[in-house]
PDB file of C-alpha atoms in Angstrom:
ATOM      1  CA  MET K   1     -30.431  15.623 -70.508  1.00 39.00           C
ATOM      2  CA  HIS K   2     -30.888  13.608 -67.667  1.00 43.00           C
ATOM      3  CA  LEU K   3     -33.673  11.597 -69.686  1.00 44.00           C
ATOM      4  CA  ALA K   4     -31.212  11.274 -72.510  1.00 45.00           C
ATOM      5  CA  LEU K   5     -29.257   9.021 -70.256  1.00 43.00           C
ATOM      6  CA  HIS K   6     -31.914   6.569 -69.431  1.00 45.00           C
ATOM      7  CA  GLU K   7     -33.331   6.307 -73.116  1.00 51.00           C
ATOM      8  CA  VAL K   8     -32.440   3.057 -74.725  1.00 59.00           C
ATOM      9  CA  GLN K   9     -30.634   3.534 -77.919  1.00 74.00           C
ATOM     10  CA  LYS K  10     -31.605   0.996 -80.360  1.00 75.00           C
ATOM     11  CA  GLN K  11     -29.254   1.750 -83.176  1.00 83.00           C
ATOM     12  CA  PHE K  12     -28.959  -1.940 -84.339  1.00 84.00           C
ATOM     13  CA  LYS K  13     -31.695  -2.439 -86.663  1.00 87.00           C
ATOM     14  CA  CYS K  14     -32.966  -5.561 -88.395  1.00 84.00           C
ATOM     15  CA  GLU K  15     -33.327  -4.965 -92.343  1.00 86.00           C
ATOM     16  CA  LEU K  16     -35.707  -7.895 -92.645  1.00 82.00           C
ATOM     17  CA  CYS K  17     -38.441  -7.017 -90.025  1.00 80.00           C
ATOM     18  CA  GLU K  18     -37.435  -3.373 -88.984  1.00 78.00           C
ATOM     19  CA  LYS K  19     -36.924  -4.453 -85.186  1.00 81.00           C
ATOM     20  CA  SER K  20     -34.098  -2.615 -83.309  1.00 82.00           C
ATOM     21  CA  PHE K  21     -31.613  -3.814 -80.653  1.00 79.00           C
ATOM     22  CA  VAL K  22     -29.460  -2.065 -78.218  1.00 81.00           C
ATOM     23  CA  THR K  23     -26.459  -4.327 -79.052  1.00 82.00           C
ATOM     24  CA  LYS K  24     -24.866  -5.857 -82.302  1.00 84.00           C
ATOM     25  CA  ARG K  25     -24.792  -9.364 -80.771  1.00 80.00           C
ATOM     26  CA  SER K  26     -28.772  -9.169 -80.146  1.00 79.00           C
ATOM     27  CA  LEU K  27     -29.268  -8.154 -83.660  1.00 81.00           C
ATOM     28  CA  GLN K  28     -27.083 -11.147 -84.645  1.00 80.00           C
ATOM     29  CA  GLU K  29     -28.996 -13.447 -82.379  1.00 76.00           C
ATOM     30  CA  HIS K  30     -32.228 -12.087 -83.628  1.00 77.00           C
ATOM     31  CA  MET K  31     -31.367 -12.840 -87.360  1.00 79.00           C
ATOM     32  CA  SER K  32     -31.033 -16.475 -86.793  1.00 74.00           C
ATOM     33  CA  ILE K  33     -34.947 -16.260 -86.429  1.00 72.00           C
ATOM     34  CA  HIS K  34     -34.903 -15.381 -89.989  1.00 75.00           C
ATOM     35  CA  THR K  35     -32.558 -17.667 -91.333  1.00 75.00           C
ATOM     36  CA  GLY K  36     -33.700 -20.713 -89.333  1.00 68.00           C
ATOM     37  CA  GLU K  37     -30.443 -21.102 -87.431  1.00 70.00           C
ATOM     38  CA  SER K  38     -31.722 -21.078 -83.950  1.00 69.00           C
ATOM     39  CA  LYS K  39     -30.321 -23.854 -81.862  1.00 75.00           C
ATOM     40  CA  TYR K  40     -32.555 -24.733 -79.196  1.00 80.00           C
ATOM     41  CA  LEU K  41     -36.258 -25.269 -80.278  1.00 81.00           C
ATOM     42  CA  CYS K  42     -39.222 -25.735 -77.869  1.00 83.00           C
ATOM     43  CA  SER K  43     -40.699 -28.946 -78.500  1.00 86.00           C
ATOM     44  CA  ILE K  44     -44.074 -27.653 -77.301  1.00 84.00           C
ATOM     45  CA  CYS K  45     -44.568 -24.625 -79.034  1.00 83.00           C
ATOM     46  CA  GLY K  46     -41.856 -24.371 -81.626  1.00 78.00           C
ATOM     47  CA  LYS K  47     -40.458 -21.140 -80.562  1.00 79.00           C
ATOM     48  CA  SER K  48     -36.750 -20.947 -81.099  1.00 77.00           C
ATOM     49  CA  PHE K  49     -33.746 -19.767 -78.844  1.00 78.00           C
ATOM     50  CA  HIS K  50     -30.213 -18.913 -79.162  1.00 74.00           C
ATOM     51  CA  ARG K  51     -29.293 -19.950 -75.909  1.00 78.00           C
ATOM     52  CA  ALA K  52     -29.969 -23.298 -73.918  1.00 82.00           C
ATOM     53  CA  SER K  53     -30.713 -20.736 -70.875  1.00 84.00           C
ATOM     54  CA  GLY K  54     -33.533 -19.122 -72.714  1.00 84.00           C
ATOM     55  CA  LEU K  55     -35.162 -22.321 -73.753  1.00 86.00           C
ATOM     56  CA  SER K  56     -35.168 -23.694 -70.309  1.00 88.00           C
ATOM     57  CA  LYS K  57     -36.506 -20.623 -68.927  1.00 86.00           C
ATOM     58  CA  HIS K  58     -39.318 -20.525 -71.581  1.00 87.00           C
ATOM     59  CA  ILE K  59     -40.071 -24.266 -70.998  1.00 88.00           C
ATOM     60  CA  LYS K  60     -41.228 -23.333 -67.710  1.00 84.00           C
ATOM     61  CA  LYS K  61     -43.763 -21.358 -68.956  1.00 84.00           C
ATOM     62  CA  HIS K  62     -45.411 -24.237 -70.311  1.00 87.00           C
ATOM     63  CA  GLN K  63     -45.464 -26.152 -67.003  1.00 82.00           C
ATOM     64  CA  PRO K  64     -48.310 -25.807 -64.497  1.00 78.00           C
ATOM     65  CA  LYS K  65     -47.724 -23.638 -61.362  1.00 71.00           C
ATOM     66  CA  PRO K  66     -48.101 -25.333 -58.103  1.00 67.00           C
ATOM     67  CA  GLU K  67     -51.464 -25.150 -56.490  1.00 72.00           C
ATOM     68  CA  VAL K  68     -49.606 -23.585 -53.306  1.00 74.00           C
ATOM     69  CA  ARG K  69     -47.406 -20.650 -53.099  1.00 82.00           C
ATOM     70  CA  GLY K  70     -45.226 -21.981 -50.207  1.00 88.00           C
ATOM     71  CA  PHE K  71     -43.305 -18.507 -49.520  1.00 92.00           C
ATOM     72  CA  GLN K  72     -45.738 -15.814 -47.882  1.00 93.00           C
ATOM     73  CA  CYS K  73     -44.632 -12.387 -47.212  1.00 94.00           C
ATOM     74  CA  THR K  74     -44.905 -11.307 -43.658  1.00 94.00           C
ATOM     75  CA  GLN K  75     -45.407  -7.723 -44.327  1.00 93.00           C
ATOM     76  CA  CYS K  76     -48.210  -8.150 -47.035  1.00 94.00           C
ATOM     77  CA  GLU K  77     -50.323 -10.398 -48.521  1.00 90.00           C
ATOM     78  CA  LYS K  78     -48.276 -11.517 -51.443  1.00 92.00           C
ATOM     79  CA  SER K  79     -46.868 -15.014 -51.741  1.00 91.00           C
ATOM     80  CA  PHE K  80     -44.358 -16.484 -53.958  1.00 89.00           C
ATOM     81  CA  TYR K  81     -43.513 -20.029 -55.582  1.00 84.00           C
ATOM     82  CA  GLU K  82     -39.874 -19.621 -54.845  1.00 86.00           C
ATOM     83  CA  ALA K  83     -38.031 -18.513 -51.902  1.00 90.00           C
ATOM     84  CA  ARG K  84     -35.572 -16.239 -53.807  1.00 87.00           C
ATOM     85  CA  ASP K  85     -38.450 -14.234 -55.121  1.00 88.00           C
ATOM     86  CA  LEU K  86     -39.768 -13.800 -51.578  1.00 92.00           C
ATOM     87  CA  ARG K  87     -36.163 -12.588 -50.501  1.00 90.00           C
ATOM     88  CA  GLN K  88     -36.137  -9.827 -53.409  1.00 86.00           C
ATOM     89  CA  HIS K  89     -39.462  -9.004 -52.525  1.00 90.00           C
ATOM     90  CA  MET K  90     -38.635  -8.505 -48.762  1.00 91.00           C
ATOM     91  CA  ASN K  91     -36.300  -6.013 -50.026  1.00 88.00           C
ATOM     92  CA  LYS K  92     -38.790  -3.356 -51.173  1.00 87.00           C
ATOM     93  CA  HIS K  93     -40.271  -3.800 -47.656  1.00 92.00           C
ATOM     94  CA  LEU K  94     -36.657  -3.082 -45.793  1.00 92.00           C
ATOM     95  CA  GLY K  95     -35.896  -0.447 -48.371  1.00 90.00           C
ATOM     96  CA  VAL K  96     -33.064  -2.156 -49.244  1.00 90.00           C
ATOM     97  CA  LYS K  97     -31.608  -1.818 -52.937  1.00 90.00           C
ATOM     98  CA  PRO K  98     -28.537  -3.841 -53.145  1.00 87.00           C
ATOM     99  CA  PHE K  99     -28.044  -3.350 -56.965  1.00 87.00           C
ATOM    100  CA  GLN K 100     -26.727  -0.037 -58.128  1.00 90.00           C
ATOM    101  CA  CYS K 101     -25.659   1.091 -61.474  1.00 90.00           C
ATOM    102  CA  GLN K 102     -22.124   1.986 -61.952  1.00 89.00           C
ATOM    103  CA  VAL K 103     -22.729   4.895 -64.271  1.00 88.00           C
ATOM    104  CA  CYS K 104     -25.325   6.962 -62.793  1.00 92.00           C
ATOM    105  CA  GLY K 105     -25.744   5.622 -58.944  1.00 92.00           C
ATOM    106  CA  LYS K 106     -29.387   4.356 -59.394  1.00 93.00           C
ATOM    107  CA  CYS K 107     -30.330   1.482 -57.234  1.00 91.00           C
ATOM    108  CA  TYR K 108     -32.549  -1.398 -57.379  1.00 88.00           C
ATOM    109  CA  SER K 109     -34.357  -3.902 -55.424  1.00 83.00           C
ATOM    110  CA  TRP K 110     -34.425  -6.589 -58.245  1.00 80.00           C
ATOM    111  CA  LYS K 111     -31.476  -7.748 -60.246  1.00 82.00           C
ATOM    112  CA  LYS K 112     -33.497  -7.909 -63.266  1.00 82.00           C
ATOM    113  CA  ASP K 113     -34.535  -4.203 -63.109  1.00 86.00           C
ATOM    114  CA  TRP K 114     -30.930  -3.308 -62.338  1.00 86.00           C
ATOM    115  CA  TYR K 115     -29.469  -5.373 -65.646  1.00 84.00           C
ATOM    116  CA  SER K 116     -31.912  -3.703 -67.886  1.00 86.00           C
ATOM    117  CA  HIS K 117     -31.071  -0.322 -66.487  1.00 88.00           C
ATOM    118  CA  VAL K 118     -27.479  -0.944 -66.845  1.00 86.00           C
ATOM    119  CA  LYS K 119     -27.998  -1.999 -70.486  1.00 84.00           C
ATOM    120  CA  SER K 120     -29.650   1.388 -71.167  1.00 85.00           C
ATOM    121  CA  HIS K 121     -26.429   3.163 -70.942  1.00 83.00           C
ATOM    122  CA  SER K 122     -24.561   1.710 -73.824  1.00 70.00           C
ATOM    123  CA  VAL K 123     -24.799  -0.147 -76.718  1.00 61.00           C
ATOM    124  CA  THR K 124     -22.212  -2.662 -75.804  1.00 56.00           C
ATOM    125  CA  ASP K 125     -23.134  -4.918 -72.599  1.00 50.00           C
ATOM    126  CA  PRO K 126     -20.286  -4.837 -70.151  1.00 49.00           C
ATOM    127  CA  TYR K 127     -21.950  -7.904 -68.225  1.00 52.00           C
ATOM    128  CA  ARG K 128     -21.713 -10.592 -71.009  1.00 47.00           C
TER     129      ARG K 128
END
């Protein structure tokens, strides 16, 4: 029973490529790949995105990383390119998990991990 709560239920299935999605909105956005209606196109590799934020994040992958990771953890050997990543990393050393699921109470150090978990509880995404 407990495991069932954490399984992602992907009930929305693309009839063209069989890919499944947690939300109907995600399926609708995916369909634009097949219809060629994606609004945001990467000029470097041609990958398309439904939102400007997705393209923006993707473009960073094409940019070279800085030579030096300027944010060094004082507790271990890890270093980071951005201060926010170091701050979130420090949460693990300190045992801080500020992101809590309101459904089951599970806590996370990283917002992205919490967000992925929260979406697994429902086919609708309450945080959009």
